[in-house]
Tab-separated table of C-alpha atoms in Angstrom:
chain	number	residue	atom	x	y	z
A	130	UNK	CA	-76.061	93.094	49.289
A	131	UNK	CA	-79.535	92.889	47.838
A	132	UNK	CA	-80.287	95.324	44.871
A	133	UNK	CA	-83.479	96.358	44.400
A	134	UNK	CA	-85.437	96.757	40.494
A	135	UNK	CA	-87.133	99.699	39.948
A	136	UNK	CA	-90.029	100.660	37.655
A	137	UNK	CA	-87.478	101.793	34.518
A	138	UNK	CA	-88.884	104.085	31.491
A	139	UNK	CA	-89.350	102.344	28.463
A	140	UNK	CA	-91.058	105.130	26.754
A	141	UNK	CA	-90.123	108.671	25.838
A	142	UNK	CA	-93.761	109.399	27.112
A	143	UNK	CA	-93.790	107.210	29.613
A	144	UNK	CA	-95.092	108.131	33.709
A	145	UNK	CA	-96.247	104.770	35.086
A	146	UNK	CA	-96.000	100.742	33.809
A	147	UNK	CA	-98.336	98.314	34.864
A	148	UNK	CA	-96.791	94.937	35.708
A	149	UNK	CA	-98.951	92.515	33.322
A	150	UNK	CA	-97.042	89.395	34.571
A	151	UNK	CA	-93.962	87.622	36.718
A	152	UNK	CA	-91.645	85.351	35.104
A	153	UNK	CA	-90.001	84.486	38.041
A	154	UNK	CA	-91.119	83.771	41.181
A	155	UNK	CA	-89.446	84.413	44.857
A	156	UNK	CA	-86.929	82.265	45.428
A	157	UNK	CA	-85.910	81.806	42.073
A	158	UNK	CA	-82.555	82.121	40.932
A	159	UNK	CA	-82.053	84.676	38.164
A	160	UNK	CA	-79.301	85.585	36.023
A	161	UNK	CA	-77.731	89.234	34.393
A	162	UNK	CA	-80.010	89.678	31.388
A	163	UNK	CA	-82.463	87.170	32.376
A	164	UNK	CA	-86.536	88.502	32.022
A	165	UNK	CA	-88.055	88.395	35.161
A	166	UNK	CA	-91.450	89.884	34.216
A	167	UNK	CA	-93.849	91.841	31.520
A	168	UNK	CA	-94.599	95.577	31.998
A	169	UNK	CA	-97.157	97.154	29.554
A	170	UNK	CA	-96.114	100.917	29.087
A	171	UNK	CA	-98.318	103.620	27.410
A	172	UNK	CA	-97.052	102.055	23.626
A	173	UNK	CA	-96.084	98.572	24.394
A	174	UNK	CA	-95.904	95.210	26.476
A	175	UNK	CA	-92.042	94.796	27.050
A	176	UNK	CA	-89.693	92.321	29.164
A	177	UNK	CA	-88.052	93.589	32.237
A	178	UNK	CA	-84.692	92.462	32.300
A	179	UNK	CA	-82.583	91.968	35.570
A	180	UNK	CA	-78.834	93.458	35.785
A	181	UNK	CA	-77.833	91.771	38.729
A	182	UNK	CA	-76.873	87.811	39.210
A	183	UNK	CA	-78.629	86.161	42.402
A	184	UNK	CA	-82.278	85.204	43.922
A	185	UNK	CA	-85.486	86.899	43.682
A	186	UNK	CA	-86.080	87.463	47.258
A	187	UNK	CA	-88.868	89.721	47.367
A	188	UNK	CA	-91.475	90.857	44.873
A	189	UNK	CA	-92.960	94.206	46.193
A	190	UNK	CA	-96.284	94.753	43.117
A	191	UNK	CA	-98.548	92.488	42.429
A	192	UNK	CA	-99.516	91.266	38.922
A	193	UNK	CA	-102.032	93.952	37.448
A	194	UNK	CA	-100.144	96.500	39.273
A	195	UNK	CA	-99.591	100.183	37.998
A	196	UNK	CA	-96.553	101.545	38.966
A	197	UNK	CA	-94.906	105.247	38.960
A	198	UNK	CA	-91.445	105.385	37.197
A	199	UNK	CA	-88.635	104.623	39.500
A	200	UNK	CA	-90.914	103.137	42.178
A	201	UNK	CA	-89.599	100.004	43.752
A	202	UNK	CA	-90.773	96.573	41.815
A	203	UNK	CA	-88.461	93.503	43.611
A	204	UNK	CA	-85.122	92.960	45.162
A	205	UNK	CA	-82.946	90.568	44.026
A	206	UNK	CA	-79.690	88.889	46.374
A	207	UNK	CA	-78.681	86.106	48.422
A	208	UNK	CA	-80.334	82.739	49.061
A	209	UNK	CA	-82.002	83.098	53.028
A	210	UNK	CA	-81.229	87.380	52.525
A	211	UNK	CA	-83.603	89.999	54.512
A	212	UNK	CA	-85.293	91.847	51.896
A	213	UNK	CA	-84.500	95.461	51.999
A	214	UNK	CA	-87.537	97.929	52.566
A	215	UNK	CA	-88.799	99.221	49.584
A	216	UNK	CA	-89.441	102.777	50.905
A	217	UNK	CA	-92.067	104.875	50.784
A	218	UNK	CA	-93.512	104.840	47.221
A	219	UNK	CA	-96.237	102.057	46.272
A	220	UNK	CA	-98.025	101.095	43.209
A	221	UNK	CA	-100.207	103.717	42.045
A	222	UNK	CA	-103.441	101.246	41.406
A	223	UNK	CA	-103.179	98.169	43.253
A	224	UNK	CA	-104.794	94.853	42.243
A	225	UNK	CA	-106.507	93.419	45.599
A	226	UNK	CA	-105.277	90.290	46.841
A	227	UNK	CA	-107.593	87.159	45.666
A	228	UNK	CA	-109.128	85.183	48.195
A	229	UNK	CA	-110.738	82.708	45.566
A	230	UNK	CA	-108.775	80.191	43.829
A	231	UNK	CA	-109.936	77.662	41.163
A	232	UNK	CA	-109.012	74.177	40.893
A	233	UNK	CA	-108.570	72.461	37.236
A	234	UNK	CA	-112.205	71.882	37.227
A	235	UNK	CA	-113.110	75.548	37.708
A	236	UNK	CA	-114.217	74.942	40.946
A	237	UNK	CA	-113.504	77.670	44.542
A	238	UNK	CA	-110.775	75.912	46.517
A	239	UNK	CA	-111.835	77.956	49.384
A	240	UNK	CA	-114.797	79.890	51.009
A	241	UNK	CA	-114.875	82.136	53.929
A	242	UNK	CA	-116.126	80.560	56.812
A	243	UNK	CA	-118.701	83.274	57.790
A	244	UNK	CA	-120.416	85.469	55.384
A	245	UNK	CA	-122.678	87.826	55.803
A	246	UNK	CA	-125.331	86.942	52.542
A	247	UNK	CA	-127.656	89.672	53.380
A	248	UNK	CA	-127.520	91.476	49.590
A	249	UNK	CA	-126.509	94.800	49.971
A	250	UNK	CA	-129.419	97.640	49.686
A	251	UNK	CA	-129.221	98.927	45.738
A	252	UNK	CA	-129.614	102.272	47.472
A	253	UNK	CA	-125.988	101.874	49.161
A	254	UNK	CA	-123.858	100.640	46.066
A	255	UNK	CA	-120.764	102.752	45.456
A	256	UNK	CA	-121.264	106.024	43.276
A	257	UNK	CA	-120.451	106.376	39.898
A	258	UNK	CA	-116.654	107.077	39.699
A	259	UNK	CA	-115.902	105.411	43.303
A	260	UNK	CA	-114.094	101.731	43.005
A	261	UNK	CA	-116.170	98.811	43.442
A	262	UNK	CA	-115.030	96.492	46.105
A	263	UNK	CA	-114.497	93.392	43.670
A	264	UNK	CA	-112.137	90.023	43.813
A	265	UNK	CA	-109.879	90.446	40.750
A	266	UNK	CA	-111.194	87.059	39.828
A	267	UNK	CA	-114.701	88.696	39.516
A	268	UNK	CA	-113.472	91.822	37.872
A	269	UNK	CA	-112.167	89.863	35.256
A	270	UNK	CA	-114.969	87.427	34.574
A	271	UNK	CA	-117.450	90.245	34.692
A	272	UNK	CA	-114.677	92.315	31.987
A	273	UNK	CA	-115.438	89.578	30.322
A	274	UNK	CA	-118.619	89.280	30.043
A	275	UNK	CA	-119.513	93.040	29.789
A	276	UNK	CA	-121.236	93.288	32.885
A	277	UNK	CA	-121.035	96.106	35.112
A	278	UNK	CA	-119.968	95.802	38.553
A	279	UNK	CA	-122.182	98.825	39.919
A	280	UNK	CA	-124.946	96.556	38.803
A	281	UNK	CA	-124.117	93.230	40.840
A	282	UNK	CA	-125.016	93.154	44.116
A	283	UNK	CA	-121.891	91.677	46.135
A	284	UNK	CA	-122.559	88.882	48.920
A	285	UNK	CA	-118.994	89.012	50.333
A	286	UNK	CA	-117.303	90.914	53.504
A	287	UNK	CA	-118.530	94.441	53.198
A	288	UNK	CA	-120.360	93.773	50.256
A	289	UNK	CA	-117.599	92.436	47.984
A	290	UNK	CA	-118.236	91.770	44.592
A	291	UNK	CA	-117.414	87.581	44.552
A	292	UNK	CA	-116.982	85.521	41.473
A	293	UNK	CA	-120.281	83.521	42.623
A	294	UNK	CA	-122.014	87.389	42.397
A	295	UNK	CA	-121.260	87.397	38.724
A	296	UNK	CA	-121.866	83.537	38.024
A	297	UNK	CA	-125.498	84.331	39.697
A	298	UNK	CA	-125.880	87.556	36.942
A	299	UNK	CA	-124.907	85.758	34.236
A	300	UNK	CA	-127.705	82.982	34.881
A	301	UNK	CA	-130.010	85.223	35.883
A	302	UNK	CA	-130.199	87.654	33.143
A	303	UNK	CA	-130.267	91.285	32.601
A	304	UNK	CA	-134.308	92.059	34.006
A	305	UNK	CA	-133.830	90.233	37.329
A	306	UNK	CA	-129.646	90.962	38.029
A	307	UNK	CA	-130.264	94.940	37.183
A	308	UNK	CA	-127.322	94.119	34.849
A	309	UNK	CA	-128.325	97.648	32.649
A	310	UNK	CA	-129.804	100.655	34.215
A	311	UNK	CA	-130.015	102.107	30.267
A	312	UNK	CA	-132.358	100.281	27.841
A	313	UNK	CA	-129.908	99.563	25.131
A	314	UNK	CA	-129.981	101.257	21.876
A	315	UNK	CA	-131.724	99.483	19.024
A	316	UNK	CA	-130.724	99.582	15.337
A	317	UNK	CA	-133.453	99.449	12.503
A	318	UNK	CA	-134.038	96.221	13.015
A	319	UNK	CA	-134.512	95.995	16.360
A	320	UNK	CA	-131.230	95.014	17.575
A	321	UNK	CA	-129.285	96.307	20.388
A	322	UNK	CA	-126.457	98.309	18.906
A	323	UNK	CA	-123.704	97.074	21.339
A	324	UNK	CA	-123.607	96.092	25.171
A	325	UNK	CA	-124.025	98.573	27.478
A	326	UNK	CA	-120.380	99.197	29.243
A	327	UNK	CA	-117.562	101.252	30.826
A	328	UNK	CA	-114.076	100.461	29.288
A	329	UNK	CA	-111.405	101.583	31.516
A	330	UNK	CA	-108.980	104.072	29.708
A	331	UNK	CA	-105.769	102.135	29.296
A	332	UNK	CA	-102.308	103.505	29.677
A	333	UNK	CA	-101.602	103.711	25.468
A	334	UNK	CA	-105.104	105.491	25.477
A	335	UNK	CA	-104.394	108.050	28.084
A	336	UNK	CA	-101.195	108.973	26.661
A	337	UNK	CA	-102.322	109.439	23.137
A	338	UNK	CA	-105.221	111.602	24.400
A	339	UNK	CA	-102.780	113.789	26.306
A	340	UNK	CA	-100.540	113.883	23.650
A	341	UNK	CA	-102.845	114.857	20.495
A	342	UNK	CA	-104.972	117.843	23.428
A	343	UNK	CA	-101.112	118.884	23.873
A	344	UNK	CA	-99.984	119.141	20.104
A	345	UNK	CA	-103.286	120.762	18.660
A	346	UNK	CA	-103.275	123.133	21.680
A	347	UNK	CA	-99.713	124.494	21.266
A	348	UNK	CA	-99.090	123.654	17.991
A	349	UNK	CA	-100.194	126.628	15.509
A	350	UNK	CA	-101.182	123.652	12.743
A	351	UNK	CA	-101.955	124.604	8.870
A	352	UNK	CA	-103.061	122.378	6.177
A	353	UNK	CA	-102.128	121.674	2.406
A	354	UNK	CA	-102.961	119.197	-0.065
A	355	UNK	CA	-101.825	117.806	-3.359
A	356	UNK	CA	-103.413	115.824	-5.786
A	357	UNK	CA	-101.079	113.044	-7.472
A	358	UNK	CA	-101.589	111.142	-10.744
A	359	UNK	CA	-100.493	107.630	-9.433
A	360	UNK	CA	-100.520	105.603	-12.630
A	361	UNK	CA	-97.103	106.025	-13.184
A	362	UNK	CA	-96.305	104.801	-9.594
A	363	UNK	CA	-98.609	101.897	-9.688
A	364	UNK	CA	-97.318	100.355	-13.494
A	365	UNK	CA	-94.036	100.740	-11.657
A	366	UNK	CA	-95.105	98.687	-8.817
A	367	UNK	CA	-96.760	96.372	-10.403
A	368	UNK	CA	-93.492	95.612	-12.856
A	369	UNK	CA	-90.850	95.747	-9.832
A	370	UNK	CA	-93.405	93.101	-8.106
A	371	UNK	CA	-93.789	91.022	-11.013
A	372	UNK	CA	-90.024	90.536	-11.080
A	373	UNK	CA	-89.363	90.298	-6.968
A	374	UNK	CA	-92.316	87.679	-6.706
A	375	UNK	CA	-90.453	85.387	-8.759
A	376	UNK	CA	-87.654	85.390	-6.448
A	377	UNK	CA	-87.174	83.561	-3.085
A	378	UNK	CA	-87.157	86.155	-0.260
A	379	UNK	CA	-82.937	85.456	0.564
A	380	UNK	CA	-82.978	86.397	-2.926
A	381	UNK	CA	-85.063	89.898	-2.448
A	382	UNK	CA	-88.066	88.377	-2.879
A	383	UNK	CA	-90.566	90.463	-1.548
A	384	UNK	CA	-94.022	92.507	-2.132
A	385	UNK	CA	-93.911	96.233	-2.561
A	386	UNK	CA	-96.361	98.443	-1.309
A	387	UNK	CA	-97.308	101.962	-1.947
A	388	UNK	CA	-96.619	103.093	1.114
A	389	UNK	CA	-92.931	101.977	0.738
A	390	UNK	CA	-92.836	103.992	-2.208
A	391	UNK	CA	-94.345	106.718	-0.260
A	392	UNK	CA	-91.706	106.485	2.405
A	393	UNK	CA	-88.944	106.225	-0.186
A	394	UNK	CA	-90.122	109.580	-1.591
A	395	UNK	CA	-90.604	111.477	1.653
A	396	UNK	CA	-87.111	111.176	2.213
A	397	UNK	CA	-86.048	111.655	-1.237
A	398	UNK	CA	-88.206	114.662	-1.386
A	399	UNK	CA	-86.104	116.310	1.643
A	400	UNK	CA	-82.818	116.340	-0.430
A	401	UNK	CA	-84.332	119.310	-1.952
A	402	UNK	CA	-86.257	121.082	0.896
A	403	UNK	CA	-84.393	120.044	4.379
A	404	UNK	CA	-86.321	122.879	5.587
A	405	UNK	CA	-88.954	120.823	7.094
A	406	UNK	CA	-87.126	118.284	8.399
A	407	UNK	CA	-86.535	120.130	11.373
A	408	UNK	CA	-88.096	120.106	15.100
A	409	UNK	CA	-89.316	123.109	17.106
A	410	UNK	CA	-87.043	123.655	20.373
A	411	UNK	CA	-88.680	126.710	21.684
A	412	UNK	CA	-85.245	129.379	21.375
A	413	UNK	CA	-84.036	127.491	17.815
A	414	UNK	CA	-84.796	125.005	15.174
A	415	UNK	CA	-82.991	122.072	15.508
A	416	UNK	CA	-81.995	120.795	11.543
A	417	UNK	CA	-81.824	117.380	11.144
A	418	UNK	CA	-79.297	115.481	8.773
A	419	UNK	CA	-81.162	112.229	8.561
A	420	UNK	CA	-84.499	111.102	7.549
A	421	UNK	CA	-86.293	109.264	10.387
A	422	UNK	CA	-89.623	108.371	9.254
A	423	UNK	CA	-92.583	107.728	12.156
A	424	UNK	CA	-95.209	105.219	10.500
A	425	UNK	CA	-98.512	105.328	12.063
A	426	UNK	CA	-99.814	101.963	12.812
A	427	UNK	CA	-103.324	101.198	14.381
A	428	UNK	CA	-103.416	98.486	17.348
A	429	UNK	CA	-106.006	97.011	19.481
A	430	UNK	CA	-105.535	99.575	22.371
A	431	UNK	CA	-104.632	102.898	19.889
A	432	UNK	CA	-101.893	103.980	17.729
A	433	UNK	CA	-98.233	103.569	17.688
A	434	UNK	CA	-95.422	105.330	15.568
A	435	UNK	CA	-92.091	102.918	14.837
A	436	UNK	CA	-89.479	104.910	12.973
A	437	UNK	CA	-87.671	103.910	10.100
A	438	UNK	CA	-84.488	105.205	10.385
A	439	UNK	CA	-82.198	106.548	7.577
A	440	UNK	CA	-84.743	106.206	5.206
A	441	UNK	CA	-82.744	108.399	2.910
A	442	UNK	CA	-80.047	105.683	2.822
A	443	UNK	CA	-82.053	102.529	2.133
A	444	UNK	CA	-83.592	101.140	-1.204
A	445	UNK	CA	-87.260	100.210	-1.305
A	446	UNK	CA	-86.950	96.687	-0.395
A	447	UNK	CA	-85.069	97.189	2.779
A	448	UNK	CA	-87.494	99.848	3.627
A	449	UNK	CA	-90.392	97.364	2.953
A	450	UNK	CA	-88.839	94.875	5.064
A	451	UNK	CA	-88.103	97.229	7.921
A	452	UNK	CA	-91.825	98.158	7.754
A	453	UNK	CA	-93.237	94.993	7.931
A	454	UNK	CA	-91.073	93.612	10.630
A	455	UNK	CA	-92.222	96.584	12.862
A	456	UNK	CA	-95.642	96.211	12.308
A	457	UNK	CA	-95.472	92.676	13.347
A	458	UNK	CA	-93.890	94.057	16.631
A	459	UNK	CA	-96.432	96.929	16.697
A	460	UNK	CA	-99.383	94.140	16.889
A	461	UNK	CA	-97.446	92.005	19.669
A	462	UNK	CA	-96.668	94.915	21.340
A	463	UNK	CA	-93.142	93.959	21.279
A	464	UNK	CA	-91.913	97.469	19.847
A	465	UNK	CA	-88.765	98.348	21.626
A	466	UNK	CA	-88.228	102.178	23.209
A	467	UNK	CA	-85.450	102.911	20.991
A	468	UNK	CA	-87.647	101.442	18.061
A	469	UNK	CA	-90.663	104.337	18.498
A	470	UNK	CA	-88.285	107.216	19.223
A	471	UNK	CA	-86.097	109.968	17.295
A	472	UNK	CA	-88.696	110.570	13.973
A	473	UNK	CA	-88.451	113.491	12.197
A	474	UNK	CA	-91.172	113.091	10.177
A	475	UNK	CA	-94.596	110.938	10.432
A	476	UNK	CA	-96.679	109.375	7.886
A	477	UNK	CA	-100.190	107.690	8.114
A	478	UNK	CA	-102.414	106.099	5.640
A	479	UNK	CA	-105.971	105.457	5.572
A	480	UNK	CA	-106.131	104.760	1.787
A	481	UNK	CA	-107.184	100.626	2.371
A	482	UNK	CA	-110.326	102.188	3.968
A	483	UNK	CA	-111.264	104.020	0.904
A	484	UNK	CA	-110.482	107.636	2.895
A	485	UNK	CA	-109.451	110.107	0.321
A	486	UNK	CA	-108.351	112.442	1.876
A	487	UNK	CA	-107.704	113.704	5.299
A	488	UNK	CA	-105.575	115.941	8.094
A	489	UNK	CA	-103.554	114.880	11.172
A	490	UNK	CA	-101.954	115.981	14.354
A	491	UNK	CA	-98.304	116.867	14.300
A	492	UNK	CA	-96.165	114.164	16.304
A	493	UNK	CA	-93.827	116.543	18.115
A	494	UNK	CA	-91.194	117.199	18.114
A	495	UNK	CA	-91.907	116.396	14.234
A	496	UNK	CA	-92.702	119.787	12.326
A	497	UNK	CA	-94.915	117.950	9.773
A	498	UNK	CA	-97.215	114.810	9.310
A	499	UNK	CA	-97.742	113.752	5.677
A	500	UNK	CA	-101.051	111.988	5.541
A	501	UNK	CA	-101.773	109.698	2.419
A	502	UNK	CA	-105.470	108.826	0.913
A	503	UNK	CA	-106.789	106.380	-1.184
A	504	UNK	CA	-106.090	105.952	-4.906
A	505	UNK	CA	-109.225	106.889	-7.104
A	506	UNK	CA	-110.212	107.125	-10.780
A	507	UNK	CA	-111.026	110.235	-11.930
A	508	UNK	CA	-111.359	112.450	-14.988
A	509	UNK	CA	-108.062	113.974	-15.963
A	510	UNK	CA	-106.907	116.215	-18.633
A	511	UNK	CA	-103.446	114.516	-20.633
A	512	UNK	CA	-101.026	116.601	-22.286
A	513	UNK	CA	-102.501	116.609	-25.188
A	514	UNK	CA	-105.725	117.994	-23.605
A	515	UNK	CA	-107.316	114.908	-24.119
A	516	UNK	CA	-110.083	113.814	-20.779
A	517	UNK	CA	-108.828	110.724	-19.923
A	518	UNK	CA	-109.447	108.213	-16.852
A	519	UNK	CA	-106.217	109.010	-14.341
A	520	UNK	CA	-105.823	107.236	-11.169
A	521	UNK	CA	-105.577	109.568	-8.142
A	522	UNK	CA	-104.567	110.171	-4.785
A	523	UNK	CA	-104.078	113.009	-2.469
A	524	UNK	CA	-101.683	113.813	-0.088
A	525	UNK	CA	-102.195	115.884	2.789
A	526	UNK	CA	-99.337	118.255	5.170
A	527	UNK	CA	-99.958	118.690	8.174
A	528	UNK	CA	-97.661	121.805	9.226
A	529	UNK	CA	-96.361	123.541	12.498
A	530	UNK	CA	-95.972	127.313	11.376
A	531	UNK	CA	-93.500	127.918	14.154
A	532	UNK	CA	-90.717	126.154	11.848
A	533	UNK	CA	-91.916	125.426	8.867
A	534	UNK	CA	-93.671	127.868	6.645
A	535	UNK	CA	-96.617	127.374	4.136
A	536	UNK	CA	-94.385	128.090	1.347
A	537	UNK	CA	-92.017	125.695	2.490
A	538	UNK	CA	-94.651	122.969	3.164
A	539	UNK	CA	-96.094	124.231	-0.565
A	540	UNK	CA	-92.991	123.654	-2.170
A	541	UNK	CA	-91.771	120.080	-0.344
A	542	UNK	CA	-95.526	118.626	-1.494
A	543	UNK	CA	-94.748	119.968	-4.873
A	544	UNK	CA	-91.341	117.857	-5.122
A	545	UNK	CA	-93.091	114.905	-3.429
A	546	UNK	CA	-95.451	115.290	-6.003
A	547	UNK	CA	-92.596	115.391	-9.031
A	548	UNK	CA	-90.742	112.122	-7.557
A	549	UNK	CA	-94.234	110.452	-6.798
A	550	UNK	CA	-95.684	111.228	-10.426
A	551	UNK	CA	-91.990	110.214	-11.851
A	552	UNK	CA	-91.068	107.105	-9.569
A	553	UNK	CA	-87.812	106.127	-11.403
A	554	UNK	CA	-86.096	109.377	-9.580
A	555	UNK	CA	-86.925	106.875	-6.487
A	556	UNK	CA	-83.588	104.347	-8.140
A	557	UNK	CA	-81.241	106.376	-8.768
């Protein structure tokens, strides 16, 4: 008997997943554990797996496809098997079918065999906000390109948007093809600041949007900040990776970064307040035993948080190497669900763009975000009340008041700031 794939969740925030791309096609035989296609979720681009042995005999989304959680995506069974019906529920946004095709040379393979080339009336092209009737093949090219599709006039059935349409645009140029209905902006100089365009709002994009409105509406946030000599910290780091350069990475070669540090001290700073390691769950405050530590990490399409887990069990070279290995994942979009879930904590950094200091949105159900500036030189005063040039860097707390109070945020920054100032407490 056939069994048919649905549309799993691969996020915790997950509601649709947009089929970027079939492995296998029908009629192929597939195998338990074998990936039979690529589905971009709100946070990443993962591999659908199949649990079933047999034949892909029926492929119900197309490529492009977005696709509500649990909705049917193929049916795999027997060689020469009727396909079961998928039901009911279809993709959410369908990609239409593509009646152009291009050889190796670029060229259409085929061409209706009556069209109607009257050019459609600019009075009569779709409102803003309705979908323009477009081959994919043309949506993509004019994507491309950064032309708008409200602005090409479409020569196809029913005035459909054709990939000759946006070949004739191109070569014609923006005064004759109405490709801008906004003179662009110019800079001081005279040039246009960037192309005039719509950018769809991708699935990673929506989600994060949703998710920040949500936190800063319900979440009663407060702020702190601490200001952190760093010399001692960076003479450490710059002796530890003096040493660890020297050595092959099987060895524990490897290059330290502040933010490892920074991670290493988060979680020792929770040994003595556990009080905001803790989640909000509406009728009690859930205490967590472990530090899980969300890193932000900036991608093409947005933001993503992998977690380091058990931070407060690992030494500063495994979590370096952790880090590192998810942020290659991060950028591939190859993050797994398990691998951006179950933080207790996030951190973010916007030091390396010379930010000193700044505030962020809680992650929920995290009841703090730590956020970490840029090192500076400034005037300090020594012990021996001397004005000396110190090396600085803030920290900033991010708190939700529900759990944690200010006095408790006040006095975790204060130990972060004892370990951070004394980074030897960090090896023991």
């Amino acid at each position: 008997m056939a069994e048919i794939i649905e549309m799993p969740k691969l996020s915790d925030t997950q509601t649709v997943g947009t089929l970027i791309s079939w492995l296998k096609k029908t009629g192929e035989k597939v195998e338990e554990g074998e990936i039979i296609a690529e589905v971009e979720t709100d946070k990443a681009t993962m591999e659908l797996e199949s649990f079933v042995d047999g034949v892909l005999i029926a492929q119900y989304v197309n490529e492009g496809d977005e696709v509500e959680i649990g909705a049917p995506i193929c049916a795999i069974g027997e060689a020469g098997e009727e396909p079961p019906s998928p039901g009911k529920r279809s993709p959410v946004r369908t990609v239409e079918p593509e009646p152009e095709s291009l050889t190796e040379s670029g060229q259409d393979t085929e061409a209706p065999t009556s069209i109607d080339v009257t050019p459609t009336p600019l009075a009569e092209k779709s409102a803003p906000g309705d979908r323009i009737k477009a081959s994919p093949l043309a949506r993509k090219i004019a994507t491309d390109q950064g032309i708008p599709l409200e602005n090409i006039i479409g020569t196809g059935p029913d005035g459909r948007v054709v990939k000759a349409d946006v070949i004739a645009a191109m070569e014609k140029g923006p005064a004759e093809s109405e490709l801008s209905s906004t003179p662009p902006q110019k800079s001081a100089a005279g040039m246009p600041i960037a192309d005039e365009k719509s950018v769809p709002v991708s699935n990673m994009r929506g989600v994060i949007a949703k998710r920040l409105l949500e936190s800063k509406k319900t979440i009663p946030h407060y702020y702190l900040d601490i200001e952190i000599n760093a010399t001692p910290l960076l003479e450490l780091r710059a002796s530890l990776n003096k040493s660890l350069n020297d050595l092959p990475p099987d060895k524990g070669g490897i290059k330290l970064t502040i933010n490892d540090f920074f991670l290493k001290a988060c979680a020792k700073a929770m040994h003595q307040v556990p009080a905001v390691n803790v989640s909000w769950m509406g009728k009690s405050i859930q205490q967590h035993s472990g530090v899980h530590i969300a890193v932000a990490i900036a991608v093409e399409d947005g933001l993503v948080t992998p977690v380091v887990r058990d931070v407060h069990l690992k030494s500063l070279s495994e979590i370096s190497a952790e880090v590192k290995t998810l942020a290659v994942k991060a950028k591939n979009k190859k993050l797994s669900p398990n691998e951006m879930t179950g933080s207790t904590i996030t951190t973010t950094n916007l030091g390396m763009f010379g930010i000193s200091s700044f505030h962020a949105i809680i992650n929920p159900p995290n009841s703090a975000i730590l956020t970490v500036g840029a090192i500076v030189k400034k005037p300090i005063v020594d012990d021996d009340d001397n004005i000396i040039v110190g090396q600085c860097m803030t920290v900033g707390f991010s708190g939700d008041h529900r759990s944690v109070d200010g006095a408790i945020g006040a006095e975790y920054l204060s130990a972060l700031r004892t370990i951070l100032e004394t980074p030897a407490l960090m090896l023991i």
